[in-house]
Coordinates of C-alpha atoms in Angstrom, one line a residue:
X1325 CA 0.0 0.0 0.0
X1326 CA 3.0 2.3 0.6
X1327 CA 3.8 1.9 -3.1
X1328 CA 0.3 2.8 -4.0
X1329 CA 0.5 6.0 -2.0
X1330 CA 3.8 6.9 -3.6
X1331 CA 2.4 6.2 -7.0
X1332 CA -0.8 8.3 -6.3
X1333 CA 1.5 11.2 -5.0
X1334 CA 3.7 10.9 -8.1
X1335 CA 0.7 10.9 -10.3
X1336 CA -0.8 14.1 -8.7
X1337 CA 2.6 15.8 -9.0
X1338 CA 3.1 14.7 -12.6
X1339 CA -0.3 16.0 -13.6
X1340 CA 0.3 19.4 -12.0
X1341 CA 3.8 19.6 -13.4
X1342 CA 2.6 18.9 -16.9
X1343 CA -0.2 21.5 -16.5
X1344 CA 2.2 24.1 -15.3
X1345 CA 4.7 23.3 -18.1
X1346 CA 2.0 23.5 -20.7
X1347 CA 0.8 26.9 -19.3
X1348 CA 4.4 28.2 -19.3
X1349 CA 4.9 27.2 -22.9
X1350 CA 1.6 28.8 -23.8
X1351 CA 2.3 32.1 -22.0
X1352 CA 5.9 32.2 -23.1
X1353 CA 4.8 31.9 -26.8
X1354 CA 2.0 34.4 -26.3
X1355 CA 4.4 36.9 -24.6
X1356 CA 7.0 36.5 -27.3
X1357 CA 4.3 37.0 -30.1
X1358 CA 3.0 40.1 -28.3
X1359 CA 6.4 41.5 -27.6
X1360 CA 7.4 41.1 -31.3
X1361 CA 4.1 42.6 -32.5
X1362 CA 4.7 45.7 -30.2
X1363 CA 8.3 46.0 -31.3
X1364 CA 7.3 45.8 -35.0
X1365 CA 4.7 48.5 -34.5
X1366 CA 7.2 50.6 -32.8
X1367 CA 9.8 50.1 -35.4
X1368 CA 7.3 50.7 -38.1
X1369 CA 6.4 54.1 -36.6
X1370 CA 10.0 55.1 -36.2
X1371 CA 10.8 54.0 -39.8
X1372 CA 8.0 56.2 -41.1
X1373 CA 9.2 59.2 -39.0
X1374 CA 12.7 58.7 -40.5
X1375 CA 11.3 58.4 -44.0
X1376 CA 9.5 61.7 -43.5
X1377 CA 12.6 63.3 -42.2
X1378 CA 14.7 62.1 -45.2
X1379 CA 12.1 63.4 -47.7
X1380 CA 11.6 66.7 -45.8
X1381 CA 15.4 67.4 -45.9
X1382 CA 15.8 66.0 -49.4
X1383 CA 18.7 63.9 -47.9
X1384 CA 18.7 61.3 -50.6
X1385 CA 20.8 63.8 -52.7
X1386 CA 23.1 64.5 -49.8
X1387 CA 24.9 61.2 -48.9
X1388 CA 27.0 62.6 -46.2
X1389 CA 24.2 64.5 -44.5
X1390 CA 22.1 61.4 -44.9
X1391 CA 24.7 59.2 -43.1
X1392 CA 25.1 61.7 -40.2
X1393 CA 21.4 62.0 -39.8
X1394 CA 20.8 58.2 -39.7
X1395 CA 23.6 57.8 -37.2
X1396 CA 21.9 60.3 -35.0
X1397 CA 18.5 58.5 -35.2
X1398 CA 20.3 55.2 -34.6
X1399 CA 21.7 56.4 -31.3
X1400 CA 18.4 57.9 -30.2
X1401 CA 16.3 54.7 -31.0
X1402 CA 19.0 52.1 -30.3
X1403 CA 18.4 50.4 -33.7
X1404 CA 20.3 49.9 -37.0
X1405 CA 19.1 52.0 -39.9
X1406 CA 19.7 51.2 -43.6
X1407 CA 18.6 53.4 -46.5
X1408 CA 18.6 52.2 -50.1
X1409 CA 17.6 53.6 -53.4
X1410 CA 14.8 52.1 -55.4
X1411 CA 17.1 49.7 -57.1
X1412 CA 18.3 48.3 -53.7
X1413 CA 21.7 49.9 -53.6
X1414 CA 22.6 50.9 -49.9
X1415 CA 23.2 54.6 -49.6
X1416 CA 23.4 54.7 -45.9
X1417 CA 24.0 52.2 -42.9
X1418 CA 24.6 52.8 -39.4
X1419 CA 26.6 49.7 -38.7
X1420 CA 28.7 49.2 -41.9
X1421 CA 30.3 51.2 -44.7
X1422 CA 27.5 51.5 -47.3
X1423 CA 30.0 50.9 -50.1
X1424 CA 31.0 47.5 -48.7
X1425 CA 27.3 46.2 -48.5
X1426 CA 25.8 44.2 -51.3
X1427 CA 22.5 45.2 -53.1
X1428 CA 19.5 44.7 -50.8
X1429 CA 16.9 44.5 -53.5
X1430 CA 16.2 40.8 -52.7
X1431 CA 15.8 41.2 -49.1
X1432 CA 12.2 40.0 -48.2
X1433 CA 11.4 43.1 -46.1
X1434 CA 12.4 45.4 -49.0
X1435 CA 10.5 43.5 -51.6
X1436 CA 7.4 43.6 -49.3
X1437 CA 7.8 47.4 -48.8
X1438 CA 8.1 48.0 -52.6
X1439 CA 5.0 45.8 -53.2
X1440 CA 2.7 46.6 -50.2
X1441 CA 4.1 49.8 -48.7
X1442 CA 5.5 48.1 -45.6
X1443 CA 7.5 45.0 -44.9
X1444 CA 8.9 43.1 -42.0
X1445 CA 10.9 39.8 -41.3
X1446 CA 12.9 38.0 -38.7
X1447 CA 15.9 36.3 -40.0
X1448 CA 19.6 35.7 -39.5
X1449 CA 21.8 38.6 -40.6
X1450 CA 24.9 37.3 -42.4
X1451 CA 26.5 40.7 -41.9
X1452 CA 26.0 40.9 -38.1
X1453 CA 26.0 37.1 -37.5
X1454 CA 22.8 37.0 -35.3
X1455 CA 19.0 37.1 -35.6
X1456 CA 17.4 40.5 -36.5
X1457 CA 13.9 42.0 -36.7
X1458 CA 13.7 44.1 -39.9
X1459 CA 11.0 46.7 -40.7
X1460 CA 11.0 48.6 -44.0
X1461 CA 8.9 51.4 -45.5
X1462 CA 9.2 53.2 -48.9
X1463 CA 10.4 56.8 -49.4
X1464 CA 7.5 58.2 -51.4
X1465 CA 7.6 61.6 -53.0
X1466 CA 4.5 62.5 -55.0
X1467 CA 3.6 58.8 -55.3
X1468 CA 7.0 58.0 -56.6
X1469 CA 9.2 55.6 -54.6
X1470 CA 12.7 57.1 -54.4
X1471 CA 14.1 54.6 -51.9
X1472 CA 13.6 52.4 -48.8
X1473 CA 14.3 53.1 -45.1
X1474 CA 14.8 49.9 -43.1
X1475 CA 15.1 49.9 -39.3
X1476 CA 16.3 46.7 -37.6
X1477 CA 16.9 45.5 -34.1
X1478 CA 18.5 42.5 -32.4
X1479 CA 15.9 39.8 -31.6
X1480 CA 18.0 38.7 -28.6
X1481 CA 16.1 41.1 -26.5
X1482 CA 13.0 39.1 -27.0
X1483 CA 14.9 35.9 -26.2
X1484 CA 16.2 37.3 -23.0
X1485 CA 12.8 38.3 -22.0
X1486 CA 11.5 34.8 -22.7
X1487 CA 14.4 33.3 -20.8
X1488 CA 13.6 35.4 -17.7
X1489 CA 10.1 34.3 -17.9
X1490 CA 11.1 30.7 -17.9
X1491 CA 13.3 31.3 -14.8
X1492 CA 10.2 32.7 -13.1
X1493 CA 8.1 29.8 -14.3
X1494 CA 10.6 27.2 -13.0
X1495 CA 10.6 28.9 -9.7
X1496 CA 6.9 28.9 -9.5
X1497 CA 6.7 25.4 -10.6
X1498 CA 9.1 24.2 -8.0
X1499 CA 7.3 26.0 -5.3
X1500 CA 3.9 24.8 -6.5
X1501 CA 5.2 21.2 -6.6
X1502 CA 6.5 21.5 -3.1
X1503 CA 3.2 22.9 -1.8
X1504 CA 1.1 20.5 -3.7
X1505 CA 3.3 17.6 -2.7
X1506 CA 2.5 18.3 0.9
X1507 CA -1.2 18.7 0.2
X1508 CA -1.3 15.5 -2.0
X1509 CA 0.5 13.5 0.8
X1510 CA -2.3 14.4 3.1
X1511 CA -5.0 13.7 0.6
X1512 CA -3.5 10.3 -0.4
X1513 CA -3.1 9.3 3.1
X1514 CA -6.7 10.0 3.9
X1515 CA -7.7 7.9 0.8
X1516 CA -5.2 5.0 1.2
X1517 CA -5.4 4.4 5.0
X1518 CA -9.0 3.0 4.7
X1519 CA -7.9 1.1 1.6
X1520 CA -5.0 -0.4 3.6
X1521 CA -7.4 -1.6 6.2
X1522 CA -9.8 -3.0 3.6
X1523 CA -6.8 -4.8 1.9
X1524 CA -5.8 -6.2 5.2
X1525 CA -9.2 -7.6 6.0
X1526 CA -9.6 -8.9 2.4
X1527 CA -6.3 -10.8 2.7
X1528 CA -7.5 -12.2 5.9
X1529 CA -10.6 -13.4 4.2
X1530 CA -8.6 -15.2 1.6
X1531 CA -6.8 -17.0 4.5
X1532 CA -10.2 -18.0 6.0
X1533 CA -10.1 -15.3 8.7
X1534 CA -13.7 -14.4 8.3
X1535 CA -14.1 -12.8 11.8
X1536 CA -12.0 -9.7 10.8
X1537 CA -13.9 -6.5 10.2
X1538 CA -13.0 -3.0 8.8
X1539 CA -13.2 -0.2 11.4
X1540 CA -13.1 3.2 9.5
X1541 CA -15.0 6.4 9.6
X1542 CA -14.5 7.0 5.8
X1543 CA -17.5 8.4 3.9
X1544 CA -18.6 8.2 0.4
X1545 CA -17.7 5.3 -1.9
X1546 CA -14.8 4.0 0.3
X1547 CA -17.1 3.9 3.3
X1548 CA -19.6 1.9 1.1
X1549 CA -16.9 -0.4 0.0
X1550 CA -15.8 -1.0 3.7
X1551 CA -19.4 -1.8 4.6
X1552 CA -19.7 -4.1 1.6
X1553 CA -16.5 -6.0 2.6
X1554 CA -17.8 -6.4 6.2
X1555 CA -21.1 -7.7 4.9
X1556 CA -19.2 -10.0 2.6
X1557 CA -17.0 -11.3 5.4
X1558 CA -20.2 -12.0 7.6
X1559 CA -21.9 -13.7 4.7
X1560 CA -18.8 -15.8 3.9
X1561 CA -18.4 -16.8 7.4
X1562 CA -22.1 -18.0 7.6
X1563 CA -21.7 -19.8 4.2
X1564 CA -18.4 -21.5 5.1
X1565 CA -20.0 -22.7 8.3
X1566 CA -22.8 -24.2 6.3
X1567 CA -20.5 -25.6 3.7
X1568 CA -18.3 -27.2 6.4
X1569 CA -21.4 -28.8 7.9
X1570 CA -22.6 -30.0 4.5
X1571 CA -19.2 -31.4 3.7
X1572 CA -19.2 -33.4 6.9
X1573 CA -22.7 -34.7 6.1
X1574 CA -21.7 -35.6 2.5
X1575 CA -18.4 -37.2 3.8
X1576 CA -20.5 -39.2 6.3
X1577 CA -23.0 -40.3 3.6
X1578 CA -20.3 -41.2 1.0
X1579 CA -18.3 -43.1 3.5
X1580 CA -21.3 -45.1 4.7
X1581 CA -22.5 -45.9 1.2
X1582 CA -22.2 -49.6 0.1
X1583 CA -21.8 -48.3 -3.5
X1584 CA -18.6 -46.8 -4.7
X1585 CA -18.7 -43.2 -5.9
X1586 CA -16.0 -41.4 -7.9
X1587 CA -16.1 -37.8 -9.2
X1588 CA -14.0 -37.1 -12.2
X1589 CA -13.3 -33.5 -13.5
X1590 CA -13.5 -32.4 -17.1
X1591 CA -9.6 -32.6 -17.1
X1592 CA -10.0 -36.4 -16.4
X1593 CA -8.7 -36.0 -12.9
X1594 CA -10.2 -37.7 -9.9
X1595 CA -11.4 -35.1 -7.4
X1596 CA -13.5 -37.4 -5.0
X1597 CA -13.7 -41.0 -4.1
X1598 CA -15.4 -42.8 -1.2
X1599 CA -14.4 -45.8 0.9
X1600 CA -16.5 -48.3 -1.0
X1601 CA -14.9 -47.3 -4.3
X1602 CA -11.5 -47.6 -2.7
X1603 CA -12.4 -51.2 -1.6
X1604 CA -13.8 -52.1 -5.0
X1605 CA -10.9 -50.7 -7.1
X1606 CA -8.1 -51.5 -4.7
X1607 CA -6.4 -48.1 -4.3
X1608 CA -6.8 -45.4 -1.7
X1609 CA -8.3 -41.9 -2.3
X1610 CA -5.3 -40.1 -0.9
X1611 CA -3.0 -41.7 -3.6
X1612 CA -5.6 -41.0 -6.3
X1613 CA -6.9 -37.5 -5.9
X1614 CA -5.6 -35.1 -8.5
X1615 CA -4.3 -37.8 -10.8
X1616 CA -5.7 -38.7 -14.2
X1617 CA -7.9 -41.7 -13.9
X1618 CA -5.9 -43.7 -16.4
X1619 CA -2.7 -43.3 -14.4
X1620 CA -4.0 -45.0 -11.3
X1621 CA -6.8 -47.2 -12.5
X1622 CA -6.3 -50.9 -13.0
X1623 CA -9.6 -51.4 -14.9
X1624 CA -9.3 -50.5 -18.6
X1625 CA -13.1 -51.0 -19.1
X1626 CA -13.9 -48.4 -16.4
X1627 CA -11.4 -45.9 -17.9
X1628 CA -13.0 -46.4 -21.4
X1629 CA -16.4 -45.7 -20.0
X1630 CA -15.2 -42.5 -18.2
X1631 CA -13.6 -41.2 -21.4
X1632 CA -16.7 -42.1 -23.4
X1633 CA -19.0 -40.3 -20.9
X1634 CA -16.8 -37.2 -21.0
X1635 CA -16.8 -37.1 -24.8
X1636 CA -20.5 -37.7 -25.4
X1637 CA -22.2 -36.6 -22.2
X1638 CA -24.6 -39.5 -22.4
X1639 CA -25.7 -41.5 -19.4
X1640 CA -23.9 -44.9 -19.4
X1641 CA -24.8 -48.1 -17.6
X1642 CA -22.7 -51.1 -18.2
X1643 CA -21.2 -54.1 -16.4
X1644 CA -17.5 -54.3 -16.1
X1645 CA -15.1 -56.9 -14.7
X1646 CA -12.4 -55.9 -12.2
X1647 CA -9.6 -58.3 -11.5
X1648 CA -7.7 -56.3 -8.9
X1649 CA -7.6 -56.6 -5.9
X1650 CA -9.9 -59.4 -6.5
X1651 CA -12.4 -60.3 -9.2
X1652 CA -15.6 -58.3 -9.1
X1653 CA -18.5 -57.8 -11.5
X1654 CA -19.5 -54.2 -11.1
X1655 CA -22.5 -52.4 -12.4
X1656 CA -21.1 -49.0 -13.4
X1657 CA -23.4 -46.0 -13.8
X1658 CA -21.9 -42.8 -15.3
X1659 CA -23.6 -39.4 -15.8
X1660 CA -22.1 -36.1 -16.7
X1661 CA -22.8 -32.8 -14.8
X1662 CA -22.8 -29.5 -16.6
X1663 CA -22.6 -25.8 -15.9
X1664 CA -25.2 -23.1 -16.8
X1665 CA -23.9 -23.0 -20.4
X1666 CA -24.3 -26.7 -20.9
X1667 CA -20.6 -27.5 -20.9
X1668 CA -19.5 -30.7 -19.4
X1669 CA -17.6 -30.0 -16.2
X1670 CA -17.1 -33.7 -15.1
X1671 CA -18.8 -37.0 -14.5
X1672 CA -20.1 -39.0 -11.5
X1673 CA -19.4 -42.7 -11.4
X1674 CA -21.5 -45.0 -9.2
X1675 CA -20.2 -48.5 -8.8
X1676 CA -22.4 -51.3 -7.6
X1677 CA -20.9 -54.7 -6.7
X1678 CA -23.2 -57.3 -8.4
X1679 CA -20.8 -60.2 -8.2
X1680 CA -23.0 -62.2 -5.9
X1681 CA -26.1 -61.5 -8.0
X1682 CA -24.3 -62.5 -11.2
X1683 CA -22.9 -65.6 -9.5
X1684 CA -26.4 -66.8 -8.5
X1685 CA -27.8 -66.0 -12.0
X1686 CA -25.0 -67.8 -13.6
X1687 CA -25.7 -70.9 -11.4
X1688 CA -29.4 -70.8 -12.2
X1689 CA -28.6 -70.5 -16.0
X1690 CA -26.1 -73.3 -15.8
X1691 CA -28.7 -75.5 -14.0
X1692 CA -31.2 -74.9 -16.6
X1693 CA -28.7 -75.6 -19.3
X1694 CA -27.7 -78.8 -17.7
X1695 CA -31.3 -79.9 -17.2
X1696 CA -32.0 -79.0 -20.8
X1697 CA -29.2 -81.1 -22.0
X1698 CA -30.3 -84.0 -19.8
X1699 CA -33.9 -83.8 -21.2
X1700 CA -32.9 -83.5 -24.9
X1701 CA -31.6 -87.1 -25.1
X1702 CA -34.8 -88.9 -24.0
X1703 CA -36.8 -86.4 -26.0
X1704 CA -35.0 -87.3 -29.1
X1705 CA -35.5 -91.0 -28.3
X1706 CA -39.3 -90.5 -27.8
X1707 CA -39.4 -88.6 -31.1
X1708 CA -37.6 -91.5 -32.9
X1709 CA -40.0 -94.1 -31.5
X1710 CA -42.9 -92.0 -32.4
X1711 CA -41.8 -91.8 -36.0
X1712 CA -41.4 -95.6 -36.0
X1713 CA -44.9 -96.1 -34.6
X1714 CA -46.4 -93.7 -37.0
X1715 CA -44.9 -95.8 -39.8
X1716 CA -47.6 -98.5 -38.9
X1717 CA -46.0 -100.5 -36.2
X1718 CA -49.2 -100.7 -34.0
X1719 CA -52.2 -103.0 -34.8
X1720 CA -54.9 -100.2 -34.6
X1721 CA -53.7 -97.6 -37.0
X1722 CA -56.3 -95.0 -36.2
X1723 CA -55.9 -95.0 -32.4
X1724 CA -52.2 -95.3 -32.4
X1725 CA -51.8 -92.4 -34.8
X1726 CA -53.9 -90.2 -32.6
X1727 CA -51.8 -90.9 -29.5
X1728 CA -48.5 -90.7 -31.5
X1729 CA -49.4 -87.4 -32.9
X1730 CA -50.0 -86.0 -29.4
X1731 CA -46.6 -87.5 -28.3
X1732 CA -45.0 -85.9 -31.4
X1733 CA -46.5 -82.5 -30.6
X1734 CA -45.3 -82.6 -27.1
X1735 CA -41.9 -83.6 -28.2
X1736 CA -41.8 -80.7 -30.5
X1737 CA -43.0 -78.4 -27.7
X1738 CA -40.3 -79.7 -25.4
X1739 CA -37.7 -79.4 -28.0
X1740 CA -38.7 -75.8 -28.7
X1741 CA -38.6 -75.2 -24.9
X1742 CA -35.1 -76.6 -24.6
X1743 CA -33.9 -74.6 -27.6
X1744 CA -35.3 -71.4 -26.1
X1745 CA -33.7 -72.1 -22.8
X1746 CA -30.4 -72.8 -24.3
X1747 CA -30.6 -69.6 -26.4
X1748 CA -31.6 -67.5 -23.4
X1749 CA -28.8 -69.0 -21.3
X1750 CA -26.2 -68.3 -24.0
X1751 CA -27.5 -64.7 -24.4
X1752 CA -27.4 -64.0 -20.7
X1753 CA -23.9 -65.5 -20.4
X1754 CA -22.9 -63.4 -23.5
X1755 CA -21.8 -66.6 -25.2
X1756 CA -23.6 -65.5 -28.5
X1757 CA -21.4 -62.7 -29.7
X1758 CA -23.1 -60.4 -32.2
X1759 CA -21.9 -60.6 -35.8
X1760 CA -22.3 -56.9 -36.6
X1761 CA -23.1 -55.9 -40.1
X1762 CA -25.1 -53.3 -41.9
X1763 CA -28.7 -54.3 -42.2
X1764 CA -31.5 -52.8 -44.3
X1765 CA -34.2 -53.0 -41.6
X1766 CA -37.1 -52.5 -44.1
X1767 CA -35.9 -55.4 -46.2
X1768 CA -35.3 -57.6 -43.1
X1769 CA -38.9 -57.1 -41.9
X1770 CA -40.4 -58.0 -45.3
X1771 CA -38.3 -61.2 -45.4
X1772 CA -39.3 -62.0 -41.8
X1773 CA -43.0 -61.5 -42.4
X1774 CA -43.0 -63.9 -45.3
X1775 CA -42.3 -66.7 -42.8
X1776 CA -45.6 -66.1 -41.0
X1777 CA -47.6 -64.9 -44.0
X1778 CA -49.5 -68.2 -44.3
X1779 CA -50.4 -68.2 -40.5
X1780 CA -51.7 -64.7 -40.9
X1781 CA -53.8 -65.6 -43.9
X1782 CA -55.3 -68.6 -42.1
X1783 CA -56.8 -66.0 -39.6
X1784 CA -57.4 -63.3 -42.3
X1785 CA -55.1 -60.9 -40.4
X1786 CA -53.8 -58.0 -42.5
X1787 CA -50.1 -57.2 -42.0
X1788 CA -49.1 -53.6 -42.8
X1789 CA -45.4 -53.2 -43.6
X1790 CA -43.4 -50.0 -43.1
X1791 CA -43.3 -47.6 -46.1
X1792 CA -40.6 -47.9 -48.7
X1793 CA -37.7 -46.2 -47.1
X1794 CA -34.0 -47.1 -46.7
X1795 CA -33.4 -47.3 -43.1
X1796 CA -30.2 -49.1 -42.1
X1797 CA -28.4 -49.9 -38.8
X1798 CA -25.6 -52.0 -37.5
X1799 CA -26.5 -55.3 -35.9
X1800 CA -26.6 -59.1 -36.1
X1801 CA -29.0 -60.0 -38.9
X1802 CA -30.1 -63.4 -37.5
X1803 CA -30.8 -61.9 -34.1
X1804 CA -32.6 -58.9 -35.5
X1805 CA -34.8 -61.4 -37.5
X1806 CA -35.4 -63.4 -34.4
X1807 CA -36.6 -60.2 -32.6
X1808 CA -39.0 -59.3 -35.4
X1809 CA -40.2 -62.9 -35.9
X1810 CA -41.0 -63.3 -32.1
X1811 CA -42.9 -60.0 -31.9
X1812 CA -44.9 -60.5 -35.1
X1813 CA -45.6 -64.2 -34.3
X1814 CA -47.0 -63.1 -30.9
X1815 CA -49.1 -60.4 -32.5
X1816 CA -50.7 -62.9 -34.9
X1817 CA -51.2 -65.5 -32.2
X1818 CA -53.0 -63.0 -29.8
X1819 CA -55.1 -61.2 -32.5
X1820 CA -58.5 -62.6 -33.3
X1821 CA -59.6 -63.3 -36.9
X1822 CA -59.9 -60.4 -39.3
X1823 CA -57.5 -58.3 -37.2
X1824 CA -54.5 -56.1 -38.1
X1825 CA -50.8 -56.0 -37.4
X1826 CA -49.0 -52.8 -38.2
X1827 CA -45.2 -52.5 -38.4
X1828 CA -43.7 -48.9 -38.7
X1829 CA -40.2 -47.6 -38.9
X1830 CA -38.9 -44.1 -38.3
X1831 CA -35.7 -42.2 -37.3
X1832 CA -36.2 -39.9 -34.3
X1833 CA -32.7 -38.5 -34.7
X1834 CA -29.5 -39.3 -36.6
X1835 CA -28.3 -41.8 -34.0
X1836 CA -31.2 -44.2 -33.5
X1837 CA -34.0 -46.1 -35.2
X1838 CA -37.5 -46.7 -33.8
X1839 CA -39.6 -49.8 -34.8
X1840 CA -43.2 -50.2 -33.7
X1841 CA -45.2 -53.4 -33.9
X1842 CA -48.8 -52.8 -33.1
X1843 CA -51.8 -55.2 -33.2
X1844 CA -55.6 -55.1 -32.6
X1845 CA -55.5 -58.3 -30.4
X1846 CA -56.8 -59.1 -27.0
X1847 CA -54.3 -56.9 -25.2
X1848 CA -52.6 -57.3 -21.9
X1849 CA -54.1 -56.4 -18.5
X1850 CA -52.3 -53.6 -16.9
X1851 CA -51.2 -55.6 -13.8
X1852 CA -49.3 -58.0 -16.1
X1853 CA -47.4 -55.5 -18.1
X1854 CA -44.4 -55.2 -15.7
X1855 CA -43.8 -58.9 -15.8
X1856 CA -44.3 -59.9 -19.4
X1857 CA -40.5 -60.0 -20.1
X1858 CA -39.8 -62.4 -17.3
X1859 CA -39.0 -66.0 -18.4
X1860 CA -41.8 -68.5 -18.4
X1861 CA -44.3 -65.8 -17.4
X1862 CA -47.7 -66.3 -19.2
X1863 CA -50.6 -63.9 -19.1
X1864 CA -53.0 -66.6 -20.4
X1865 CA -51.4 -69.9 -19.7
X1866 CA -54.0 -72.1 -21.5
X1867 CA -54.0 -69.9 -24.7
X1868 CA -50.1 -69.8 -24.6
X1869 CA -49.9 -73.5 -24.5
X1870 CA -52.5 -74.0 -27.3
X1871 CA -50.5 -71.6 -29.5
X1872 CA -47.3 -73.6 -28.8
X1873 CA -45.5 -70.8 -26.9
X1874 CA -42.8 -71.7 -24.4
X1875 CA -43.0 -68.4 -22.3
X1876 CA -39.4 -67.5 -23.2
X1877 CA -39.9 -65.4 -26.5
X1878 CA -40.3 -62.0 -25.0
X1879 CA -37.4 -62.7 -22.5
X1880 CA -35.2 -63.6 -25.5
X1881 CA -36.4 -60.6 -27.4
X1882 CA -35.5 -58.2 -24.5
X1883 CA -32.0 -59.7 -24.1
X1884 CA -31.3 -59.5 -27.8
X1885 CA -32.4 -55.9 -27.9
X1886 CA -30.2 -55.0 -24.9
X1887 CA -27.3 -56.8 -26.4
X1888 CA -27.7 -54.4 -29.3
X1889 CA -27.7 -51.5 -26.8
X1890 CA -31.4 -50.8 -27.5
X1891 CA -34.6 -50.4 -25.4
X1892 CA -38.1 -52.1 -25.7
X1893 CA -41.3 -50.5 -24.3
X1894 CA -44.8 -52.0 -24.4
X1895 CA -48.2 -50.3 -24.2
X1896 CA -51.4 -52.2 -24.1
X1897 CA -55.1 -51.9 -23.4
X1898 CA -57.1 -55.0 -22.7
X1899 CA -59.4 -55.8 -25.6
X1900 CA -57.9 -53.1 -27.9
X1901 CA -54.4 -54.4 -28.8
X1902 CA -50.8 -54.2 -27.9
X1903 CA -47.9 -52.0 -29.1
X1904 CA -44.2 -52.8 -28.8
X1905 CA -41.9 -49.9 -29.3
X1906 CA -38.1 -50.8 -29.9
X1907 CA -35.4 -48.1 -30.1
X1908 CA -32.1 -49.3 -31.5
X1909 CA -28.8 -47.3 -32.1
X1910 CA -27.8 -47.1 -35.7
X1911 CA -24.1 -47.9 -34.7
X1912 CA -22.9 -50.5 -32.3
X1913 CA -19.6 -48.5 -31.9
X1914 CA -19.0 -45.0 -30.5
X1915 CA -18.8 -43.5 -33.9
X1916 CA -21.4 -41.3 -35.5
X1917 CA -21.7 -39.8 -38.9
X1918 CA -19.8 -36.5 -39.4

């Protein structure tokens, strides 16, 4: 603050010094101009008096008398007098021998006198070697110019006067600066002292000393600033107290959560981590905070998800495997948080340990798979014997065929059931990798509908296909066909005769495709809607069995859609039909069209 006071004093003194200097220059120039104008006027009057005297005494014809007369005038007025004839030849000069002087016809003051009746100039005299002020008037006799009288004086007098003025100005300037320096010191002290106190309190606030207050009697804007700083300190004290309390609450909540939580900034650095995340990922928060997540993480899958979420800003939920410090299956949920301008400032990562859940599901899937494999062998045998019997092995062909057909139908049903169970088990265990290729979805729907066309004709059900439009996406062709086939087959099975099934396609945005399969069937009661995608769940068990369903079709459809990173939604009203809405991404990778 001392430096500020010195700078303020210096600024004041500099301003007043510049003002005094400018005023001095202005007055010096003005005085010089006025002095020269007065001097020119005086010399002009004296020159006219001399010219009248020369003409009155007819001295142009008396060179000696003229010279004596001019020397007398020169002594009286203290100036140099020069007389020339009309051609510029010097006839008399009070400083030099006229015979030694050159012709003066080209002198500017003489030319001006001949042209306008009077002439003056300030210039350097080559004869006298200093600046001179020259005034010239013509010698007129009855409108005839007989010669020129020129009176000149040293300009150094004017310069000496201006120099004396500058000496006075410098003295006044120094005295003014001293007086004003004393005054400005007092003024700046009265200004800077409250500012020093304000600065002291503000620095204390930056060091979390919120109890400091400014005590000053300053008025005006500085007083208002002091009051504002005091109010800010009080507000910050209250806010920091609330923030500290909230931080303790948040810390307590985070540390008592069973789910792991990580906060990653937009610079990809870890800024927060709770105890559950430390346990899941195998590294401590104190060693991780401030580091880029890829530097300390031992899970490349989680790092890829974090980068993807930061780049796209989309919500992500995926399962990842972590093998350090021990193997875990983690349900990772990532979401971006933004500022008021919508810019991504970081992401929140929630980690749920689902190892035990997945282990139980795997055991159940493996159990179903094992049972299915065990059942497949006797079913195959039964089917073989049935075919033999149907070839005429029994004595009563009619009755035997009736029973054998029933056995054959049940064998087919069991075979379909086992196939569906195996497919579902493989899908859940991710043992059926997608063969991703570009699919023309409109064409695929048409090809799939041909499979069930006869079944629809038998019930006189109209199937409306999507309009002719090229809509493509990336996916597994066989799995996509399985999805469409299951949903269309269900729509036909549960739609009475003379009903309708409508399939529509649209692109809600450049990244996704929406497929809607709607029917005018019996519909699904509202209480059953949340469970229709569960395996073996049947709304109408008798009708499902009559249609040959296994109860696994919708479960398979749901898993296949999710394996394509899509979503399925159902809307239904009992007695009025059902609508399945499927949303699939156009691309199975993170790339999007430019």
